[in-house]
Tab-separated table of C-alpha atoms in Angstrom:
chain	number	residue	atom	x	y	z
Q	1	MET	CA	6.618	-28.636	37.061
Q	2	ASN	CA	3.504	-26.555	36.397
Q	3	PHE	CA	5.448	-24.477	33.890
Q	4	ILE	CA	6.732	-27.601	32.103
Q	5	SER	CA	3.268	-29.121	32.036
Q	6	ARG	CA	1.720	-25.908	30.784
Q	7	ASP	CA	4.393	-25.552	28.114
Q	8	SER	CA	3.816	-29.151	26.996
Q	9	ARG	CA	0.086	-28.538	26.615
Q	10	THR	CA	0.763	-25.417	24.529
Q	11	LEU	CA	3.192	-27.313	22.295
Q	12	SER	CA	0.735	-30.192	21.980
Q	13	ILE	CA	-1.934	-27.811	20.692
Q	14	ALA	CA	0.630	-26.234	18.351
Q	15	ARG	CA	1.734	-29.657	17.022
Q	16	LYS	CA	-1.873	-30.624	16.471
Q	17	GLU	CA	-2.422	-27.351	14.601
Q	18	PHE	CA	0.688	-27.902	12.468
Q	19	ARG	CA	-0.549	-31.387	11.501
Q	20	HIS	CA	-3.963	-29.943	10.688
Q	21	ILE	CA	-2.349	-27.310	8.422
Q	22	ALA	CA	-0.152	-29.912	6.709
Q	23	ARG	CA	-3.247	-31.971	5.846
Q	24	ASP	CA	-5.120	-28.916	4.570
Q	25	PRO	CA	-3.792	-27.761	1.169
Q	26	PHE	CA	-6.332	-24.939	1.066
Q	27	THR	CA	-4.876	-23.321	4.194
Q	28	LEU	CA	-1.326	-23.773	2.905
Q	29	GLY	CA	-2.234	-22.324	-0.463
Q	30	MET	CA	-4.023	-19.363	1.094
Q	31	ALA	CA	-1.147	-18.663	3.474
Q	32	LEU	CA	1.743	-19.001	1.022
Q	33	GLY	CA	0.397	-18.785	-2.525
Q	34	LEU	CA	-2.247	-16.087	-2.181
Q	35	PRO	CA	0.067	-13.367	-0.762
Q	36	LEU	CA	2.485	-13.843	-3.640
Q	37	LEU	CA	-0.345	-13.796	-6.180
Q	38	LEU	CA	-1.911	-10.655	-4.684
Q	39	LEU	CA	1.398	-8.814	-4.471
Q	40	VAL	CA	2.334	-9.506	-8.090
Q	41	PHE	CA	-1.177	-8.825	-9.394
Q	42	PHE	CA	-1.823	-5.579	-7.541
Q	43	GLY	CA	1.812	-4.508	-7.756
Q	44	PHE	CA	1.451	-4.326	-11.525
Q	45	ALA	CA	-2.180	-3.193	-11.519
Q	46	ILE	CA	-1.842	-0.264	-9.092
Q	47	ASP	CA	0.299	2.409	-10.669
Q	48	PHE	CA	0.075	6.106	-9.801
Q	49	ASP	CA	2.468	7.121	-12.560
Q	50	VAL	CA	0.804	8.744	-15.582
Q	51	ARG	CA	2.360	7.725	-18.899
Q	52	ASP	CA	1.470	7.818	-22.600
Q	53	ILE	CA	-0.702	10.898	-22.108
Q	54	HIS	CA	-2.678	11.678	-25.248
Q	55	LEU	CA	-2.452	15.402	-25.933
Q	56	THR	CA	-3.954	17.349	-28.821
Q	57	VAL	CA	-1.863	20.354	-29.945
Q	58	PHE	CA	-3.306	23.255	-31.934
Q	59	ASP	CA	-0.272	25.146	-33.243
Q	60	ARG	CA	-1.819	28.396	-34.462
Q	61	ASP	CA	1.597	30.039	-34.766
Q	62	ASN	CA	3.146	27.288	-36.919
Q	63	THR	CA	6.682	28.674	-36.759
Q	64	ARG	CA	9.998	26.955	-36.223
Q	65	ILE	CA	9.999	28.005	-32.566
Q	66	SER	CA	6.470	26.740	-31.905
Q	67	ARG	CA	7.310	23.423	-33.585
Q	68	GLN	CA	10.460	23.138	-31.436
Q	69	PHE	CA	8.322	23.765	-28.371
Q	70	VAL	CA	6.011	20.903	-29.343
Q	71	ASP	CA	9.042	18.675	-30.057
Q	72	SER	CA	10.417	19.389	-26.583
Q	73	ILE	CA	7.162	18.110	-25.073
Q	74	ARG	CA	7.151	15.044	-27.324
Q	75	GLY	CA	10.775	14.331	-26.490
Q	76	THR	CA	10.018	13.663	-22.825
Q	77	GLY	CA	8.336	10.377	-23.752
Q	78	LEU	CA	5.406	11.182	-21.455
Q	79	PHE	CA	3.064	12.543	-24.111
Q	80	ILE	CA	1.599	11.178	-27.338
Q	81	ILE	CA	1.048	14.274	-29.478
Q	82	LYS	CA	-1.910	14.466	-31.835
Q	83	PRO	CA	-2.236	17.411	-34.258
Q	84	GLY	CA	-5.406	19.364	-33.696
Q	85	VAL	CA	-8.113	19.137	-36.361
Q	86	GLY	CA	-11.575	20.643	-36.101
Q	87	GLY	CA	-12.830	22.260	-32.905
Q	88	VAL	CA	-10.575	22.815	-29.934
Q	89	ASN	CA	-12.815	20.832	-27.593
Q	90	ASP	CA	-13.756	18.003	-29.985
Q	91	ASP	CA	-11.186	15.467	-28.729
Q	92	LEU	CA	-11.843	16.377	-25.108
Q	93	ASP	CA	-15.599	16.091	-25.517
Q	94	HIS	CA	-15.242	12.580	-26.957
Q	95	GLU	CA	-12.578	11.588	-24.359
Q	96	ARG	CA	-10.033	10.802	-27.057
Q	97	VAL	CA	-7.326	12.788	-25.244
Q	98	LYS	CA	-6.558	13.929	-21.709
Q	99	GLY	CA	-5.783	17.520	-22.651
Q	100	THR	CA	-5.555	20.061	-25.437
Q	101	LEU	CA	-2.672	22.514	-25.794
Q	102	VAL	CA	-3.363	25.646	-27.847
Q	103	ILE	CA	-0.314	27.646	-28.976
Q	104	GLU	CA	-1.505	31.120	-29.829
Q	105	LYS	CA	-0.453	33.035	-32.933
Q	106	GLY	CA	2.613	35.206	-32.310
Q	107	PHE	CA	4.203	32.638	-29.983
Q	108	GLY	CA	7.577	32.702	-31.765
Q	109	GLU	CA	7.583	36.464	-32.254
Q	110	ASP	CA	6.875	37.090	-28.577
Q	111	LEU	CA	9.673	34.733	-27.605
Q	112	ARG	CA	12.202	36.470	-29.860
Q	113	GLY	CA	11.069	39.871	-28.597
Q	114	GLY	CA	11.546	39.018	-24.953
Q	115	LYS	CA	7.844	38.883	-24.203
Q	116	SER	CA	5.956	36.050	-22.544
Q	117	PRO	CA	4.590	33.765	-25.263
Q	118	LYS	CA	0.995	32.653	-24.865
Q	119	ALA	CA	-0.344	29.118	-24.760
Q	120	GLN	CA	-3.480	27.611	-23.267
Q	121	LEU	CA	-3.943	24.170	-21.727
Q	122	LEU	CA	-7.427	22.660	-21.619
Q	123	MET	CA	-7.892	19.646	-19.330
Q	124	ASP	CA	-10.592	17.067	-18.679
Q	125	GLY	CA	-11.518	17.945	-15.084
Q	126	ALA	CA	-13.570	14.764	-14.562
Q	127	ASP	CA	-10.353	12.971	-13.579
Q	128	ASN	CA	-9.111	15.546	-11.105
Q	129	SER	CA	-6.157	13.516	-9.839
Q	130	GLY	CA	-4.922	12.705	-13.341
Q	131	ALA	CA	-5.499	16.269	-14.519
Q	132	GLY	CA	-3.421	17.603	-11.645
Q	133	VAL	CA	-0.539	15.266	-12.464
Q	134	ILE	CA	-0.617	16.123	-16.185
Q	135	ALA	CA	-0.790	19.849	-15.473
Q	136	SER	CA	2.212	19.556	-13.159
Q	137	TYR	CA	4.123	17.637	-15.862
Q	138	LEU	CA	3.518	20.393	-18.410
Q	139	GLY	CA	4.223	23.078	-15.828
Q	140	GLY	CA	7.613	21.548	-15.232
Q	141	LEU	CA	8.350	21.288	-18.965
Q	142	VAL	CA	7.736	24.949	-19.753
Q	143	PRO	CA	10.908	26.325	-18.049
Q	144	ALA	CA	13.039	23.654	-19.722
Q	145	ALA	CA	11.510	24.441	-23.110
Q	146	TRP	CA	12.064	28.176	-22.510
Q	147	ILE	CA	15.775	27.598	-21.909
Q	148	ARG	CA	16.033	25.356	-24.950
Q	149	LEU	CA	14.307	27.828	-27.250
Q	150	LYS	CA	15.709	31.128	-26.058
Q	151	GLY	CA	19.136	30.097	-24.817
Q	152	LEU	CA	20.533	29.617	-21.353
Q	153	GLU	CA	22.096	33.062	-21.016
Q	154	ALA	CA	18.971	34.952	-22.059
Q	155	ALA	CA	16.734	32.731	-19.960
Q	156	ARG	CA	18.776	33.050	-16.807
Q	157	MET	CA	16.590	34.144	-13.898
Q	158	PRO	CA	17.577	35.905	-10.664
Q	159	ILE	CA	16.503	32.896	-8.583
Q	160	GLN	CA	17.219	29.346	-9.709
Q	161	LEU	CA	15.023	26.687	-8.123
Q	162	LYS	CA	16.399	23.163	-8.152
Q	163	THR	CA	14.267	20.208	-7.093
Q	164	ARG	CA	15.628	16.947	-5.806
Q	165	PHE	CA	13.529	13.972	-4.740
Q	166	LEU	CA	14.930	11.975	-1.842
Q	167	PHE	CA	14.502	8.218	-1.257
Q	168	ASN	CA	12.733	7.702	-4.604
Q	169	GLY	CA	14.585	9.838	-7.115
Q	170	GLU	CA	12.676	8.527	-10.129
Q	171	LEU	CA	9.320	9.009	-8.394
Q	172	ASN	CA	8.591	5.345	-9.106
Q	173	SER	CA	5.097	4.831	-7.722
Q	174	ARG	CA	5.671	1.083	-7.258
Q	175	TRP	CA	8.416	1.814	-4.755
Q	176	PHE	CA	5.766	3.678	-2.782
Q	177	ILE	CA	2.981	1.128	-3.329
Q	178	ILE	CA	4.690	-2.221	-2.736
Q	179	PRO	CA	5.773	-1.736	0.931
Q	180	GLY	CA	2.245	-0.606	1.823
Q	181	LEU	CA	0.585	-3.291	-0.303
Q	182	ALA	CA	2.655	-5.961	1.446
Q	183	VAL	CA	1.327	-4.724	4.797
Q	184	LEU	CA	-2.305	-4.920	3.622
Q	185	ILE	CA	-1.831	-8.436	2.286
Q	186	MET	CA	-0.047	-9.657	5.416
Q	187	GLY	CA	-2.679	-8.195	7.744
Q	188	LEU	CA	-5.641	-9.523	5.771
Q	189	LEU	CA	-4.207	-13.015	5.388
Q	190	ALA	CA	-3.169	-13.282	9.034
Q	191	THR	CA	-6.650	-12.336	10.223
Q	192	LEU	CA	-8.374	-14.568	7.663
Q	193	LEU	CA	-6.238	-17.588	8.503
Q	194	THR	CA	-7.080	-17.706	12.183
Q	195	ALA	CA	-10.659	-16.439	11.800
Q	196	THR	CA	-11.752	-19.004	9.216
Q	197	THR	CA	-9.827	-22.076	10.408
Q	198	VAL	CA	-10.760	-21.649	14.084
Q	199	ALA	CA	-14.352	-20.801	13.112
Q	200	ARG	CA	-14.437	-24.126	11.284
Q	201	GLU	CA	-13.498	-25.838	14.539
Q	202	TRP	CA	-16.398	-24.064	16.236
Q	203	GLU	CA	-18.694	-25.338	13.464
Q	204	HIS	CA	-17.490	-28.922	13.834
Q	205	GLY	CA	-17.574	-28.865	17.644
Q	206	SER	CA	-13.877	-29.602	18.146
Q	207	MET	CA	-13.289	-26.237	19.835
Q	208	GLU	CA	-15.935	-26.947	22.507
Q	209	LEU	CA	-14.217	-30.285	23.104
Q	210	LEU	CA	-10.882	-28.524	23.548
Q	211	LEU	CA	-12.397	-25.976	25.933
Q	212	SER	CA	-13.836	-28.778	28.054
Q	213	THR	CA	-10.325	-30.107	28.800
Q	214	PRO	CA	-8.095	-28.745	31.612
Q	215	VAL	CA	-6.124	-26.712	29.059
Q	216	LYS	CA	-6.021	-23.017	30.013
Q	217	PRO	CA	-7.111	-20.261	27.606
Q	218	ILE	CA	-3.605	-18.792	27.343
Q	219	GLU	CA	-2.308	-22.200	26.291
Q	220	ILE	CA	-5.013	-22.489	23.640
Q	221	ILE	CA	-4.256	-19.014	22.320
Q	222	LEU	CA	-0.490	-19.574	22.161
Q	223	GLY	CA	-0.967	-22.996	20.625
Q	224	LYS	CA	-3.276	-21.544	17.960
Q	225	LEU	CA	-1.129	-18.506	17.223
Q	226	LEU	CA	2.250	-20.213	16.865
Q	227	PRO	CA	1.585	-22.266	13.679
Q	228	TYR	CA	-0.110	-19.396	11.879
Q	229	LEU	CA	2.627	-17.024	12.970
Q	230	CYS	CA	5.124	-19.325	11.267
Q	231	LEU	CA	2.919	-19.403	8.156
Q	232	GLY	CA	2.681	-15.619	8.234
Q	233	LEU	CA	6.465	-15.288	8.404
Q	234	GLY	CA	6.733	-17.662	5.446
Q	235	ALA	CA	4.376	-15.369	3.525
Q	236	VAL	CA	6.508	-12.379	4.566
Q	237	LEU	CA	9.586	-14.070	3.096
Q	238	LEU	CA	7.809	-14.744	-0.210
Q	239	ILE	CA	6.545	-11.160	-0.369
Q	240	TYR	CA	10.008	-9.784	0.388
Q	241	VAL	CA	11.712	-11.906	-2.267
Q	242	SER	CA	9.132	-11.060	-4.933
Q	243	ALA	CA	9.273	-7.343	-4.056
Q	244	ARG	CA	13.048	-7.340	-4.501
Q	245	LEU	CA	13.294	-9.578	-7.571
Q	246	VAL	CA	10.080	-8.871	-9.489
Q	247	PHE	CA	9.706	-5.150	-8.800
Q	248	GLY	CA	13.344	-4.245	-8.111
Q	249	LEU	CA	12.433	-2.630	-4.796
Q	250	PRO	CA	15.440	-1.512	-2.735
Q	251	PHE	CA	15.790	-2.322	0.955
Q	252	ALA	CA	17.865	0.243	2.819
Q	253	GLY	CA	17.170	-0.706	6.433
Q	254	SER	CA	17.867	-3.492	8.923
Q	255	HIS	CA	16.440	-6.918	8.146
Q	256	LEU	CA	16.411	-7.793	11.844
Q	257	LEU	CA	14.359	-4.693	12.626
Q	258	TYR	CA	12.001	-5.585	9.779
Q	259	LEU	CA	11.544	-9.079	11.244
Q	260	VAL	CA	10.742	-7.570	14.648
Q	261	GLY	CA	8.227	-5.243	13.006
Q	262	CYS	CA	6.601	-8.161	11.155
Q	263	LEU	CA	6.199	-10.086	14.413
Q	264	LEU	CA	4.716	-7.072	16.181
Q	265	PHE	CA	2.270	-6.615	13.307
Q	266	LEU	CA	1.279	-10.243	12.696
Q	267	ILE	CA	0.515	-11.153	16.319
Q	268	PRO	CA	-2.324	-8.622	16.843
Q	269	CYS	CA	-3.738	-9.513	13.407
Q	270	LEU	CA	-3.737	-13.215	14.326
Q	271	ALA	CA	-5.261	-12.457	17.728
Q	272	LEU	CA	-7.946	-10.378	16.029
Q	273	GLY	CA	-8.744	-13.402	13.863
Q	274	LEU	CA	-9.175	-15.528	17.007
Q	275	ILE	CA	-11.567	-12.927	18.445
Q	276	ILE	CA	-13.577	-12.842	15.208
Q	277	SER	CA	-13.788	-16.642	15.125
Q	278	SER	CA	-15.101	-16.704	18.707
Q	279	VAL	CA	-17.771	-14.133	17.867
Q	280	ALA	CA	-18.807	-15.525	14.469
Q	281	ARG	CA	-18.261	-19.290	14.951
Q	282	GLN	CA	-19.097	-19.824	11.268
Q	283	GLN	CA	-16.533	-19.769	8.482
Q	284	GLN	CA	-18.524	-17.664	6.059
Q	285	VAL	CA	-19.463	-15.078	8.689
Q	286	ALA	CA	-15.889	-15.009	9.988
Q	287	MET	CA	-14.552	-14.366	6.488
Q	288	GLN	CA	-17.002	-11.516	5.901
Q	289	MET	CA	-16.177	-9.951	9.257
Q	290	SER	CA	-12.446	-10.229	8.581
Q	291	MET	CA	-12.787	-8.480	5.235
Q	292	MET	CA	-14.952	-5.728	6.702
Q	293	ILE	CA	-12.797	-5.128	9.782
Q	294	THR	CA	-9.360	-5.368	8.176
Q	295	MET	CA	-9.457	-4.751	4.420
Q	296	LEU	CA	-11.410	-1.512	4.041
Q	297	PRO	CA	-10.047	0.344	7.102
Q	298	SER	CA	-6.501	-0.762	6.316
Q	299	MET	CA	-6.764	0.370	2.709
Q	300	LEU	CA	-8.481	3.706	3.296
Q	301	LEU	CA	-7.284	4.799	6.755
Q	302	SER	CA	-3.744	3.469	7.028
Q	303	GLY	CA	-1.921	5.925	4.791
Q	304	PHE	CA	-1.610	3.364	1.993
Q	305	ILE	CA	-3.429	5.599	-0.499
Q	306	PHE	CA	-4.249	8.839	1.325
Q	307	PRO	CA	-1.811	10.517	3.736
Q	308	VAL	CA	-3.238	10.398	7.246
Q	309	GLU	CA	-1.951	13.913	7.929
Q	310	SER	CA	-4.422	15.282	5.365
Q	311	MET	CA	-7.455	13.564	6.892
Q	312	PRO	CA	-10.046	15.383	9.039
Q	313	ALA	CA	-9.316	15.274	12.770
Q	314	PHE	CA	-11.938	12.580	13.498
Q	315	PHE	CA	-10.559	10.144	10.924
Q	316	TYR	CA	-6.982	11.047	11.822
Q	317	TYR	CA	-7.525	9.832	15.388
Q	318	ILE	CA	-9.405	6.758	14.167
Q	319	THR	CA	-6.310	5.710	12.196
Q	320	ALA	CA	-4.342	5.415	15.441
Q	321	ILE	CA	-6.150	2.147	16.339
Q	322	ILE	CA	-5.384	0.474	12.987
Q	323	PRO	CA	-2.215	-1.679	13.187
Q	324	ALA	CA	-1.598	-1.369	9.440
Q	325	ARG	CA	-1.129	2.390	9.764
Q	326	TRP	CA	1.892	1.979	12.025
Q	327	PHE	CA	3.456	-0.941	10.199
Q	328	ILE	CA	3.207	0.902	6.872
Q	329	VAL	CA	5.378	3.608	8.465
Q	330	VAL	CA	7.854	0.917	9.522
Q	331	SER	CA	7.780	-0.862	6.152
Q	332	ARG	CA	8.299	2.244	4.016
Q	333	GLY	CA	10.861	3.608	6.442
Q	334	LEU	CA	12.955	0.453	6.216
Q	335	TYR	CA	12.546	-0.215	2.495
Q	336	LEU	CA	13.131	3.300	1.188
Q	337	LYS	CA	14.730	5.426	3.912
Q	338	GLY	CA	16.868	2.992	5.883
Q	339	GLU	CA	15.484	4.269	9.188
Q	340	GLY	CA	16.704	2.775	12.452
Q	341	ILE	CA	15.241	1.947	15.841
Q	342	VAL	CA	15.315	5.591	16.952
Q	343	GLU	CA	13.231	6.862	14.023
Q	344	LEU	CA	10.812	3.916	14.242
Q	345	ALA	CA	10.497	3.798	18.018
Q	346	LEU	CA	7.005	5.346	18.037
Q	347	PRO	CA	5.284	3.017	15.512
Q	348	LEU	CA	7.039	-0.051	16.941
Q	349	GLY	CA	6.061	0.970	20.481
Q	350	ILE	CA	2.428	1.419	19.478
Q	351	LEU	CA	2.440	-1.986	17.768
Q	352	LEU	CA	3.807	-3.499	20.992
Q	353	VAL	CA	0.928	-1.963	22.947
Q	354	MET	CA	-1.502	-3.370	20.358
Q	355	ASN	CA	0.039	-6.823	20.860
Q	356	VAL	CA	-0.743	-6.696	24.570
Q	357	PHE	CA	-4.240	-5.328	23.968
Q	358	PHE	CA	-5.386	-7.821	21.321
Q	359	VAL	CA	-3.868	-10.875	23.021
Q	360	ARG	CA	-5.483	-9.899	26.335
Q	361	LEU	CA	-8.797	-9.329	24.540
Q	362	ALA	CA	-8.591	-12.765	22.921
Q	363	LEU	CA	-7.724	-14.285	26.302
Q	364	LYS	CA	-10.700	-12.574	27.925
Q	365	LYS	CA	-13.029	-13.847	25.193
Q	366	PHE	CA	-11.779	-17.429	25.562
Q	367	LYS	CA	-12.151	-17.208	29.353
Q	368	ALA	CA	-15.747	-16.124	28.852
Q	369	ASP	CA	-16.311	-19.140	26.613
Q	370	LEU	CA	-15.033	-21.429	29.360
Q	371	GLU	CA	-17.624	-20.202	31.842
Q	372	PRO	CA	-20.821	-22.264	32.006
């Protein structure tokens, strides 16, 4: 009978919360519309691929072979070639191009004579990440151009190196970005939803009224989490559909395993929002705390942009306490690699531990609030 009564109180709180959400279009819009808007906006805005690279070419050899070499670069579609006029560094100094390629005199003669032809690439080092990508593009084009100009038989080398990219053969950066971006959006929205809406109840005094009733803290927590967990799963569905239809993202793994991962990720985020609301008790403060605690660490320390393996030891260990880090591993593993429960056992297990920790922490905070 105690279990039935306790369950009824939990469901009563959940029903009350559902009715509150249904009467609040702002909460519904933030939970369902904002994730879709953020995914589409940032999915198009964030792009690590470098295209339409403006390159100035000074062809000092001006032979048929040097012109064919320039045509082979233009033919990739990655570069917009601009003939060099004036000083070699003029376009770079005025930031009109990303790089300048200088083909030295005697380029064609050296190639016909079996010597190494000479060319120089000047890059704008202010954008070190872009310069590295462009340099790697040109570095990969040189062997192909050599074979095209000199002939396959003459250009044959003792060792042939073939490169193949697994899981993302076209190196489409959006396939890498979208699974991680979805995790950031889900985590931020889940924390914001509970932090701001429950903080509003603290502001209006309705939470103190609820705490003064015989309802136990665990019943309050479950009753508060359940509606927003359903909203979070609705946002997950919208994100998944838009990722597949708008961005053409593949999904190679198990949908059931992805659902389990979403639940294990959303619950600690929602519980964290409850903890923030209890500490802040004001909507504006709760929103600021949610952004500071979830957005920046999740973006910078989760592996979304920078690989955690390359971080200094201190920051590497800090990333272990960020739920987004582990769910990004799950999300990318399921979307792109088709990994199963064995490969994802570690991140899913850590997320399960985080569920227990954050729910117990929220329970402890609510118990403290009950004490006079």
